[in-house]
mmCIF file of C-alpha atoms and ligand atoms in Angstrom:
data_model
loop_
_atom_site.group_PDB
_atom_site.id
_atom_site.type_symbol
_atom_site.label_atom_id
_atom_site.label_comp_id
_atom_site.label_asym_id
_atom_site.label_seq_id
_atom_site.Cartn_x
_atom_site.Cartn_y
_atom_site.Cartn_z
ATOM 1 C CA UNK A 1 -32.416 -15.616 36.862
ATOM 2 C CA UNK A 2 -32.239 -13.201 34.277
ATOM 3 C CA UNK A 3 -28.392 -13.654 32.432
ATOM 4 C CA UNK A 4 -27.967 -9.663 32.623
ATOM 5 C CA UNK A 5 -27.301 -10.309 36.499
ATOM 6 C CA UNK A 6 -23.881 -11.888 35.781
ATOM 7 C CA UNK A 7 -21.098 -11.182 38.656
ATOM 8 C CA UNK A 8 -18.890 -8.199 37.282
ATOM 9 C CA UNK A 9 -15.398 -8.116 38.143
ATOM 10 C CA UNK A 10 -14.842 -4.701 40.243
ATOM 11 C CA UNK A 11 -11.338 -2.228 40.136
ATOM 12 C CA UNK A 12 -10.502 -4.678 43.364
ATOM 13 C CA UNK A 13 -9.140 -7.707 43.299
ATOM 14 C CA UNK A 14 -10.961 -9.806 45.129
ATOM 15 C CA UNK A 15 -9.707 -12.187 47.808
ATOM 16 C CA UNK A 16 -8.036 -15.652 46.128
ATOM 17 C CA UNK A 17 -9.946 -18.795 46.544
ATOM 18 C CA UNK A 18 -13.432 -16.867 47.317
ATOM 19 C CA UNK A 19 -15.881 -18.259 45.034
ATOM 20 C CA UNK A 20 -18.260 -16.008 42.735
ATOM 21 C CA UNK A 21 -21.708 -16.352 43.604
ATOM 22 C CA UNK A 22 -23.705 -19.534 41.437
ATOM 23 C CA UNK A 23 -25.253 -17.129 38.758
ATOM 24 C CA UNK A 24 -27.663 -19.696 37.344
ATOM 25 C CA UNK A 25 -29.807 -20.555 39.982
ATOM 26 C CA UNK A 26 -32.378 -23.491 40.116
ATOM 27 C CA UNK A 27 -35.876 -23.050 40.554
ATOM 28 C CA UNK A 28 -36.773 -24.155 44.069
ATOM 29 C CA UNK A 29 -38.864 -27.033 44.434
ATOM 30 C CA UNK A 30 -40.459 -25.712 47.518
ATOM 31 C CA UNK A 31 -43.261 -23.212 47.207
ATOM 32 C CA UNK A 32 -42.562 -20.570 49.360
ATOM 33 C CA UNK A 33 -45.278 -18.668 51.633
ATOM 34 C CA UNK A 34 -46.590 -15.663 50.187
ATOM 35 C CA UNK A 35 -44.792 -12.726 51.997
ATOM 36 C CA UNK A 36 -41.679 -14.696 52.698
ATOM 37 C CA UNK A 37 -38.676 -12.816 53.944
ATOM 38 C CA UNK A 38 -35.150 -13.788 52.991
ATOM 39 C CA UNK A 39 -34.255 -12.378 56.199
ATOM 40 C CA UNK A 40 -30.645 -12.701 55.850
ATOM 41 C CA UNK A 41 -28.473 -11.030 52.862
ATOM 42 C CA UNK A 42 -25.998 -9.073 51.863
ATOM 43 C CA UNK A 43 -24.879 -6.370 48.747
ATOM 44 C CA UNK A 44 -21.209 -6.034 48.019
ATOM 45 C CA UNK A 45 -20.596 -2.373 46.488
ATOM 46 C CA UNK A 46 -20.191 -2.591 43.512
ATOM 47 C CA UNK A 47 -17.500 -1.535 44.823
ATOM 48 C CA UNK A 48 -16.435 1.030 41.557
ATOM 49 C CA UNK A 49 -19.486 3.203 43.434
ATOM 50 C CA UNK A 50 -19.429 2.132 47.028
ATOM 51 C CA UNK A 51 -15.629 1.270 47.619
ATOM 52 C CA UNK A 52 -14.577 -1.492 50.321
ATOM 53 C CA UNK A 53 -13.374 -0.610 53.658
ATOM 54 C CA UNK A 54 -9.841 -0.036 54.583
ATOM 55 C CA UNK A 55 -9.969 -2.519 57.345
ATOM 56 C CA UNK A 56 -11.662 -5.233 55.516
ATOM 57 C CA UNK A 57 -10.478 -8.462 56.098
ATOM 58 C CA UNK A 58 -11.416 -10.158 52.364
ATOM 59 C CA UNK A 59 -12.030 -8.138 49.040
ATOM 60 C CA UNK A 60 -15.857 -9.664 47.824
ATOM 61 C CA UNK A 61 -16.698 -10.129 44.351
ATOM 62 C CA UNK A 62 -19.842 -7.359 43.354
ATOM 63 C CA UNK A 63 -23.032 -8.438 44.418
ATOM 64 C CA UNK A 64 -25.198 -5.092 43.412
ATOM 65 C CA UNK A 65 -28.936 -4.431 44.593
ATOM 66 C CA UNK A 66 -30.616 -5.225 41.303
ATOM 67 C CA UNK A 67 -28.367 -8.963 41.132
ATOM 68 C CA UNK A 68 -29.926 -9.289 44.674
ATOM 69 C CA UNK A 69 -33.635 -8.198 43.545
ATOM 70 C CA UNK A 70 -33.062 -10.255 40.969
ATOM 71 C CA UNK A 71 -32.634 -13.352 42.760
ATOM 72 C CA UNK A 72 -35.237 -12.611 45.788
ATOM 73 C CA UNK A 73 -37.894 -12.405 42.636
ATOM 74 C CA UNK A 74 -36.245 -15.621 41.263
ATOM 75 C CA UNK A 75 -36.944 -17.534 44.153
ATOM 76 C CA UNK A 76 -39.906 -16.201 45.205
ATOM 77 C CA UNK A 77 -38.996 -13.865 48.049
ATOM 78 C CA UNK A 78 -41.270 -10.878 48.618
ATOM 79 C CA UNK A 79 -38.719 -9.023 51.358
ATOM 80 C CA UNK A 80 -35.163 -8.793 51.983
ATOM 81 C CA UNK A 81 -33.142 -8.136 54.978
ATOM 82 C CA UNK A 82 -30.062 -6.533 53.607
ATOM 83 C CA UNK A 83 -27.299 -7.018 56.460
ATOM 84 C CA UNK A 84 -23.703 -5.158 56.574
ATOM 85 C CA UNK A 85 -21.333 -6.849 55.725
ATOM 86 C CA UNK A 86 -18.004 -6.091 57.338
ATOM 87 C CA UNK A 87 -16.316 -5.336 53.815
ATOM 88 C CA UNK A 88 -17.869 -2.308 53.924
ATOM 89 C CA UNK A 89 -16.763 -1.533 57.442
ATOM 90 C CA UNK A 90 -19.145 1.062 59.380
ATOM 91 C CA UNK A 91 -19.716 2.818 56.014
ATOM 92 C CA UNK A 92 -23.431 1.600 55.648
ATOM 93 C CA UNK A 93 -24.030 3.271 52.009
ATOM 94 C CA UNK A 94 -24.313 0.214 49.642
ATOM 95 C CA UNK A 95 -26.778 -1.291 51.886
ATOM 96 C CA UNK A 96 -28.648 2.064 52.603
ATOM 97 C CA UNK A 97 -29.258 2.424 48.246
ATOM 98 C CA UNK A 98 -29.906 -1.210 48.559
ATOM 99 C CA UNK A 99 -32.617 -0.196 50.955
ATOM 100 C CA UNK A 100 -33.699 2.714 48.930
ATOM 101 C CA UNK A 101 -33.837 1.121 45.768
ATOM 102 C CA UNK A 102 -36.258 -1.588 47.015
ATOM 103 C CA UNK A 103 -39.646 0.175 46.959
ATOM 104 C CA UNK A 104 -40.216 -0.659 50.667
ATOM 105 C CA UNK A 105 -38.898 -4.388 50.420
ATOM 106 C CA UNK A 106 -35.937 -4.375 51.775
ATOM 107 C CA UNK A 107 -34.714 -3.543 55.618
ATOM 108 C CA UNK A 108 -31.595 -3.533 56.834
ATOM 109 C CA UNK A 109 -29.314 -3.943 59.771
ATOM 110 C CA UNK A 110 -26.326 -1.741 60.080
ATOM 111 C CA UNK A 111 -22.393 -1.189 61.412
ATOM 112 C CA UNK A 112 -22.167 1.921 63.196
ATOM 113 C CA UNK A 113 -19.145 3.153 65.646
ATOM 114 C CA UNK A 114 -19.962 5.094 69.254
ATOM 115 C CA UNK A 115 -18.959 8.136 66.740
ATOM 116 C CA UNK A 116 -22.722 8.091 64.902
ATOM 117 C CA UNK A 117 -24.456 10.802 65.293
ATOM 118 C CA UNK A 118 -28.109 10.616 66.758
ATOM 119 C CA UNK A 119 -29.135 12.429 62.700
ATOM 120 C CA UNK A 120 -27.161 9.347 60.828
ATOM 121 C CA UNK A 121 -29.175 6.923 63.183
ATOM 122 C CA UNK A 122 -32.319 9.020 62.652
ATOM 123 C CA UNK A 123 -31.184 8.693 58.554
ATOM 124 C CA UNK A 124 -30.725 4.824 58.949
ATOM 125 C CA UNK A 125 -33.800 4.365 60.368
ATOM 126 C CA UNK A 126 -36.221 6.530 57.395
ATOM 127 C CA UNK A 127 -33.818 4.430 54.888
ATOM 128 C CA UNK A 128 -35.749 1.190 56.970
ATOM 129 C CA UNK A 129 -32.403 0.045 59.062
ATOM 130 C CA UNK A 130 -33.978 -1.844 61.860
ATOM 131 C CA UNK A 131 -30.985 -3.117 63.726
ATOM 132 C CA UNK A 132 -27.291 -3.046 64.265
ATOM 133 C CA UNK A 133 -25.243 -6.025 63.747
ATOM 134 C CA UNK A 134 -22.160 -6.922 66.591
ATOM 135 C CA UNK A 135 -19.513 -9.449 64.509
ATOM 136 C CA UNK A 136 -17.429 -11.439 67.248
ATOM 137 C CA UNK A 137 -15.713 -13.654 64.480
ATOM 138 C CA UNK A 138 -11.838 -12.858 64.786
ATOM 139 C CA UNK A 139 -11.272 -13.258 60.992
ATOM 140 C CA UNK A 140 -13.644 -10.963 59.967
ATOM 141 C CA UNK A 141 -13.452 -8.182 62.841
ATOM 142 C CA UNK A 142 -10.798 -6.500 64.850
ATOM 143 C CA UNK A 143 -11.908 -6.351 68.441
ATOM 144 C CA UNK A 144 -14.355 -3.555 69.516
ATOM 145 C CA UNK A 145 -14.205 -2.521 73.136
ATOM 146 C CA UNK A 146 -17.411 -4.231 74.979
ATOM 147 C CA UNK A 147 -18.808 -0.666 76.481
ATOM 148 C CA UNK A 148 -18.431 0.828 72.841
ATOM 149 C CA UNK A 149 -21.329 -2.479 71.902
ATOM 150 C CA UNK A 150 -23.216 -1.353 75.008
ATOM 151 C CA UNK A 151 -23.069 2.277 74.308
ATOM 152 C CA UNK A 152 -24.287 1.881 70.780
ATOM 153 C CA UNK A 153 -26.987 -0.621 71.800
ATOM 154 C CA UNK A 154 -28.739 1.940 74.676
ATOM 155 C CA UNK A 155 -29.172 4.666 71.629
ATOM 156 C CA UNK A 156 -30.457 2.194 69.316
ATOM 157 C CA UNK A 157 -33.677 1.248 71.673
ATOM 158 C CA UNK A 158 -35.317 4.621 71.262
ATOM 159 C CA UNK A 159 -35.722 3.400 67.631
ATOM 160 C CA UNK A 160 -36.799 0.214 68.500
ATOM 161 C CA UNK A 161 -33.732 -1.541 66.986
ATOM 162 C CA UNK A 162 -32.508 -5.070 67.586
ATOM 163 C CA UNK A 163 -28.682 -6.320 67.951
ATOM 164 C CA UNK A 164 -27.644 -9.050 65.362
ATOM 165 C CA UNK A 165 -24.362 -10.857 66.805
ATOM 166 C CA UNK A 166 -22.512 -13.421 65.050
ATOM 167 C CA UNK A 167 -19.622 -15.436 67.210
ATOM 168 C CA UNK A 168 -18.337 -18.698 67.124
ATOM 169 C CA UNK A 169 -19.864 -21.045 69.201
ATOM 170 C CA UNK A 170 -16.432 -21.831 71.280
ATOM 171 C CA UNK A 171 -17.063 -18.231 72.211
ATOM 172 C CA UNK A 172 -20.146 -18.639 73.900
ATOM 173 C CA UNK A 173 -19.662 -19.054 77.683
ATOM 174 C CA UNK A 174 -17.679 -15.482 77.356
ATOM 175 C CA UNK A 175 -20.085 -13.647 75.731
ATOM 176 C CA UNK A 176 -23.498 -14.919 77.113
ATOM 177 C CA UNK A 177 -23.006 -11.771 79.943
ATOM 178 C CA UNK A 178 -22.731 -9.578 77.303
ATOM 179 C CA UNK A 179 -25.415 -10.624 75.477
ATOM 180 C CA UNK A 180 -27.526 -10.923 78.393
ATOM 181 C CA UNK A 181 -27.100 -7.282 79.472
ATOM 182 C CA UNK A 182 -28.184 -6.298 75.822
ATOM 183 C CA UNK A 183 -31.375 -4.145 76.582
ATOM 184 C CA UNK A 184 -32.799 -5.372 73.254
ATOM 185 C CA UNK A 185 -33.914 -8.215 71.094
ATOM 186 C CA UNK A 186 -30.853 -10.156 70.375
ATOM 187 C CA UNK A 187 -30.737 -12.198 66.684
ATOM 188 C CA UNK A 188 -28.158 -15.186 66.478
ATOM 189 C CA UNK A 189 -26.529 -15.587 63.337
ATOM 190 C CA UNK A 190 -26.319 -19.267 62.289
ATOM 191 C CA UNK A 191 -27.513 -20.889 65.236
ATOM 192 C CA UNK A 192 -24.321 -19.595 66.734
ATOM 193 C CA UNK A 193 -21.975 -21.599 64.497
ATOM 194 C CA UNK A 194 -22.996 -25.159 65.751
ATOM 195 C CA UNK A 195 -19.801 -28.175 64.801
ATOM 196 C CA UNK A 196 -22.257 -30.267 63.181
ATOM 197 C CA UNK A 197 -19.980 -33.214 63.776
ATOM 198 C CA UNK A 198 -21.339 -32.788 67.007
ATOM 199 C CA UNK A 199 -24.234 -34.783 67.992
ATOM 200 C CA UNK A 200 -27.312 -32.239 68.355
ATOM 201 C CA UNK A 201 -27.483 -33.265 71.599
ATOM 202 C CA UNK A 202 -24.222 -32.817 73.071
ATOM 203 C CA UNK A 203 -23.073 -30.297 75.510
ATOM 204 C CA UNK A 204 -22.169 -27.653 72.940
ATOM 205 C CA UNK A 205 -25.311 -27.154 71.313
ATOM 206 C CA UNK A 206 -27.104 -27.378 73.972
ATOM 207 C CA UNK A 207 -25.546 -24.560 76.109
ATOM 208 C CA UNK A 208 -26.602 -22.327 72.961
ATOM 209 C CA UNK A 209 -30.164 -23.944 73.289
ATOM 210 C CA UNK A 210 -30.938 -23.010 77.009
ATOM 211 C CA UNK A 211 -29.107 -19.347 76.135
ATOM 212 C CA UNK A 212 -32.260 -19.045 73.865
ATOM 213 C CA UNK A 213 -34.722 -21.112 76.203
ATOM 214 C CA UNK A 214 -33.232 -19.094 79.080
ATOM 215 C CA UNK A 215 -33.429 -15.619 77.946
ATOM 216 C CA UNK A 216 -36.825 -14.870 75.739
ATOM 217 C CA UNK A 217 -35.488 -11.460 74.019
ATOM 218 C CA UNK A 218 -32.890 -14.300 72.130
ATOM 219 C CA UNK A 219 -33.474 -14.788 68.482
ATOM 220 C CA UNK A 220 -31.510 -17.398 65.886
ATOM 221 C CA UNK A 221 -31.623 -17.508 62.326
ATOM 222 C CA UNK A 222 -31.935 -21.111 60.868
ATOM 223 C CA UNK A 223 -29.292 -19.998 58.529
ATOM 224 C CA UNK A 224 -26.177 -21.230 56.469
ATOM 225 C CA UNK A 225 -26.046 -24.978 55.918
ATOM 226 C CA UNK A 226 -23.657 -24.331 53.170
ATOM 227 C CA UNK A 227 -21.840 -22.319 55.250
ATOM 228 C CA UNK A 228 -21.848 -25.040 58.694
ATOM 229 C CA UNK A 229 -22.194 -28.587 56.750
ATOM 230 C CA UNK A 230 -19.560 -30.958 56.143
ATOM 231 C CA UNK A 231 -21.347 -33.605 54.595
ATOM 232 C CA UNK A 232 -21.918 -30.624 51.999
ATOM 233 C CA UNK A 233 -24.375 -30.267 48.607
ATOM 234 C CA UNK A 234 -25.558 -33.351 46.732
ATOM 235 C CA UNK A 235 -23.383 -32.794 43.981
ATOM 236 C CA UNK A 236 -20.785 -33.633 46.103
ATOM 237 C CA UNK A 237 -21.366 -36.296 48.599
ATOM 238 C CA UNK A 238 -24.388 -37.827 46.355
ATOM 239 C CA UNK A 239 -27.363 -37.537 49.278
ATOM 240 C CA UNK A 240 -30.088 -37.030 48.487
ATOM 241 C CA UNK A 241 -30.546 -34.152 50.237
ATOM 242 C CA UNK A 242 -28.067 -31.129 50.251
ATOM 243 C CA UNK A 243 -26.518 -30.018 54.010
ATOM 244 C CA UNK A 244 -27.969 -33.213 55.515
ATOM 245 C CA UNK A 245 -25.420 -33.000 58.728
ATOM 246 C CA UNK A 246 -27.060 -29.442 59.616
ATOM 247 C CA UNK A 247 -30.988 -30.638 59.268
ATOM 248 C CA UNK A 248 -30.781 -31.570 63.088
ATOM 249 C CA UNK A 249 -29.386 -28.431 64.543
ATOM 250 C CA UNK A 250 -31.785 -26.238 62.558
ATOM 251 C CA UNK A 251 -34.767 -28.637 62.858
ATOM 252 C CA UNK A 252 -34.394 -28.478 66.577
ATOM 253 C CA UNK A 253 -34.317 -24.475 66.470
ATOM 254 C CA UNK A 254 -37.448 -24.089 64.948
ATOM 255 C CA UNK A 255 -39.400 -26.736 66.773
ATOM 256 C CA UNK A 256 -38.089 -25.273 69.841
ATOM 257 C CA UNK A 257 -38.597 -21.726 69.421
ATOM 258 C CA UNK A 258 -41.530 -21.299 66.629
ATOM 259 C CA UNK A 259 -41.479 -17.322 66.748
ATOM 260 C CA UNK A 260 -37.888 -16.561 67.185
ATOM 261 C CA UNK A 261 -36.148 -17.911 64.651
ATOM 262 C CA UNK A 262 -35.636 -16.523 61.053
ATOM 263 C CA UNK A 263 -34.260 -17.449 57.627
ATOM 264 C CA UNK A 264 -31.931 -16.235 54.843
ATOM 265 C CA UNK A 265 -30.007 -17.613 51.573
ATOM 266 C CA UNK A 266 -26.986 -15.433 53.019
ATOM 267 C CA UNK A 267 -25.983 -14.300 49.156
ATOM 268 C CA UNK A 268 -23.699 -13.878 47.823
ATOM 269 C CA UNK A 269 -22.159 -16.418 50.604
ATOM 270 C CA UNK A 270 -18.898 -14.187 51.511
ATOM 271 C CA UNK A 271 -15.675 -15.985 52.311
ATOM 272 C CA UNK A 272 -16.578 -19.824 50.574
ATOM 273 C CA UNK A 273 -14.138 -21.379 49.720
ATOM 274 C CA UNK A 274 -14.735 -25.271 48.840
ATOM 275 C CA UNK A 275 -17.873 -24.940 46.583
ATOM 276 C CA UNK A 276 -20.555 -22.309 46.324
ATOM 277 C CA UNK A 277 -24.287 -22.803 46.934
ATOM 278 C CA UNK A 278 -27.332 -23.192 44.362
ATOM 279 C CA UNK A 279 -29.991 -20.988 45.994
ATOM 280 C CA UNK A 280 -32.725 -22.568 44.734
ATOM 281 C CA UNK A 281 -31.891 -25.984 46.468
ATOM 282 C CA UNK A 282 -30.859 -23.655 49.752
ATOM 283 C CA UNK A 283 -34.661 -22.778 49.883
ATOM 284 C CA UNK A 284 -35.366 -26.830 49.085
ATOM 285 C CA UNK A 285 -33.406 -27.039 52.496
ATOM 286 C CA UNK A 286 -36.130 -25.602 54.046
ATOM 287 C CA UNK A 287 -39.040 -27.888 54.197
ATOM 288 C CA UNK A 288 -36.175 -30.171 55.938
ATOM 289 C CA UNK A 289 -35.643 -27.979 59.011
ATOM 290 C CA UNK A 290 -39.435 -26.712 58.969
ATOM 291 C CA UNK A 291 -41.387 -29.921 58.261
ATOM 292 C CA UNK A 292 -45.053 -28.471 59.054
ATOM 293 C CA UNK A 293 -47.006 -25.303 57.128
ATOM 294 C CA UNK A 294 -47.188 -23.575 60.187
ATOM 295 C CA UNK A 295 -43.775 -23.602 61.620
ATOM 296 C CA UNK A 296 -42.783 -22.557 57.387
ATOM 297 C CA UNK A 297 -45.343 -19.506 57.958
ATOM 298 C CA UNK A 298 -43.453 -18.209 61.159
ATOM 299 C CA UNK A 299 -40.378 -18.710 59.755
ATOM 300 C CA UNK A 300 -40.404 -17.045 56.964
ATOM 301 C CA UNK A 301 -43.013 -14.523 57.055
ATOM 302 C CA UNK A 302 -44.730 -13.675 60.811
ATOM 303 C CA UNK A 303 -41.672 -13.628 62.808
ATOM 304 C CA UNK A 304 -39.230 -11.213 59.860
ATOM 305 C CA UNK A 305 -42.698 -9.062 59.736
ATOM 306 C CA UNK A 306 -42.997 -8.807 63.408
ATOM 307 C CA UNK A 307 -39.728 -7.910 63.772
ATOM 308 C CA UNK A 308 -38.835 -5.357 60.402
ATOM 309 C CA UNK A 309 -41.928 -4.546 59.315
ATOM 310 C CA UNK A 310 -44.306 -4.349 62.067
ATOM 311 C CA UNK A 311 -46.514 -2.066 61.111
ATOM 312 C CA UNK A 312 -47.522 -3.603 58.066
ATOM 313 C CA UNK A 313 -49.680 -6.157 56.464
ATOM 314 C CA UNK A 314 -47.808 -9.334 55.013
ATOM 315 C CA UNK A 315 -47.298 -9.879 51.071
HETATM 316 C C1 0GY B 401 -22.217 -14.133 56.767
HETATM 317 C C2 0GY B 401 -20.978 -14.768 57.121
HETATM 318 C C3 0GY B 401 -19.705 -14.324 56.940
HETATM 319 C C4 0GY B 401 -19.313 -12.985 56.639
HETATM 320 C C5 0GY B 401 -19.901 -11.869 57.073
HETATM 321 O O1 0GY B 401 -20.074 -9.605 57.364
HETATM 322 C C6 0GY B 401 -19.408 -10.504 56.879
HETATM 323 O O2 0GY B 401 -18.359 -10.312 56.273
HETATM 324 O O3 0GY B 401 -21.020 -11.945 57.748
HETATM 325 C C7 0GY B 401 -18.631 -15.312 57.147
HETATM 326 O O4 0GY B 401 -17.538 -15.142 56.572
HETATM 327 O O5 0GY B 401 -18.842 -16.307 57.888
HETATM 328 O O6 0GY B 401 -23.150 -14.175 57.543
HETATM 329 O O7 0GY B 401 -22.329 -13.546 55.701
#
């Protein structure tokens, strides 16, 4: 990655003990796919143009659209899926220049209140937003009322949206009615936030397995090892392979459900604390969870395409 992409140090101060994204990323091992999505991502400000929200719950370092371009070409990403992050609050207007500034590349999945008007939704949309993204994690969120979520999510199907939800996976059992009444595709963020400690095929994980095998509009990205493992990167625990508690859980999500599941590096990796992630061995990850050609090619390039751009041809 070019050296001009450097982290800057924004007029906030950002939150002690959150890491700076790894700036010097390897090469990835793995070839991937042509067309492949990193269907998970963020942009933070910078926040000198596109401040930080009031409510926010941790002050990021800058992660701009051209340090994200940057590393998508880097690793050999054709496509990003730029998701709000809840820094930024319901203010979607990093992510919407992110979008803008991509040529076509990027999509992206928004906050919005019941206040939006049907013109900003109409706005979203021609700046490529293709879904709106409900955060149940209590130390990133305040609670939103439930019939706000359901509200939002009946205006969003005239434009062919999908919900992204992220929630613990404790929380589960009191949000599957909720997410079952969702009218449209519903995307999982990290598996649902499995306890790899866990054995894959405990009672835990598998409640969030027959939530997906149960309902067929359920989606799950494959998403944050770094984020979910405890065994951690090689450097650390000197395995061969990095994140080598989470290979089960996400191995079993893609061989179960082939064309609903999606990836992403998650940069800049908000909120880590004990060590920050190489990108380039988070895409080695991959061939780990997706061991065949075919299951790599849904993963990373049909099912993002079928779902954000799906009136286009791949590459
Ligand atoms: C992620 C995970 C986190 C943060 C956010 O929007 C966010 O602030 O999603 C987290 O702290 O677990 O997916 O980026």
């Amino acid at each position: 990655m070019n050296a001009a992409v450097k982290p800057v140090t924004g007029p906030f101060e950002k939150t002690k003990g959150w890491l700076d994204w790894f700036d010097q990323p390897s090469k990835p091992r793995f070839s991937l796919p042509p067309g492949s999505v990193d269907a998970h991502c963020h942009v933070f400000g910078p926040g000198a143009e596109f401040p930080f929200a009031p409510e926010r719950k941790y002050t990021p370092c800058d992660a701009s659209k051209a340090q994200l371009f940057g590393l998508r070409d880097h690793l050999g990403f054709a496509r990003n899926v730029v998701v709000q992050a809840t820094c930024h609050g319901a203010d979607n207007s990093a992510m919407v220049d992110a979008l803008r500034g991509s040529g076509g590349k990027a999509r992206g999945v928004a906050t919005v209140r019941r206040e939006v008007s049907d013109a900003e939704l109409k706005r979203l949309h021609q700046a490529g937003v293709r879904g709106v993204r409900f955060n149940f994690v209590k130390r990133l969120v305040d609670f939103t009322p439930k019939d706000e979520l359901i509200e939002i999510a009946g205006r969003i199907v005239e434009h062919d949206w999908h919900v992204v939800v992220y929630f613990e996976a404790a929380d589960l059992p009191e949000l599957i009615d909720f997410f079952t009444a969702l009218p449209t595709t519903v995307v999982v963020d990290h598996m649902g936030r499995p306890d790899v400690t866990k054995p894959v095929d405990g009672p835990e994980f598998a409640r969030f397995l027959k939530f997906m095998d149960d309902y067929e509009n359920v989606w799950c990205k494959a998403t944050c090892p770094e984020r979910l493992s405890v065994s951690g990167p090689p450097a650390l625990n000197g395995e061969q392979h990095a994140y080598r508690d989470v290979v089960p859980f996400a191995r079993k999500v893609v061989e179960e459900f082939p064309d609903r599941v999606l990836w992403g590096t998650d940069w800049p990796h908000p909120n880590l604390k004990g060590h920050m992630p190489d990108d380039g061995l988070l895409v080695d990850f991959i061939p780990e969870i997706a061991t065949a050609p075919d299951l790599q090619e849904q993963l990373l390039v049909d099912n993002p395409m079928r779902l954000y751009w799906p009136d286009e041809k791949r590459g």
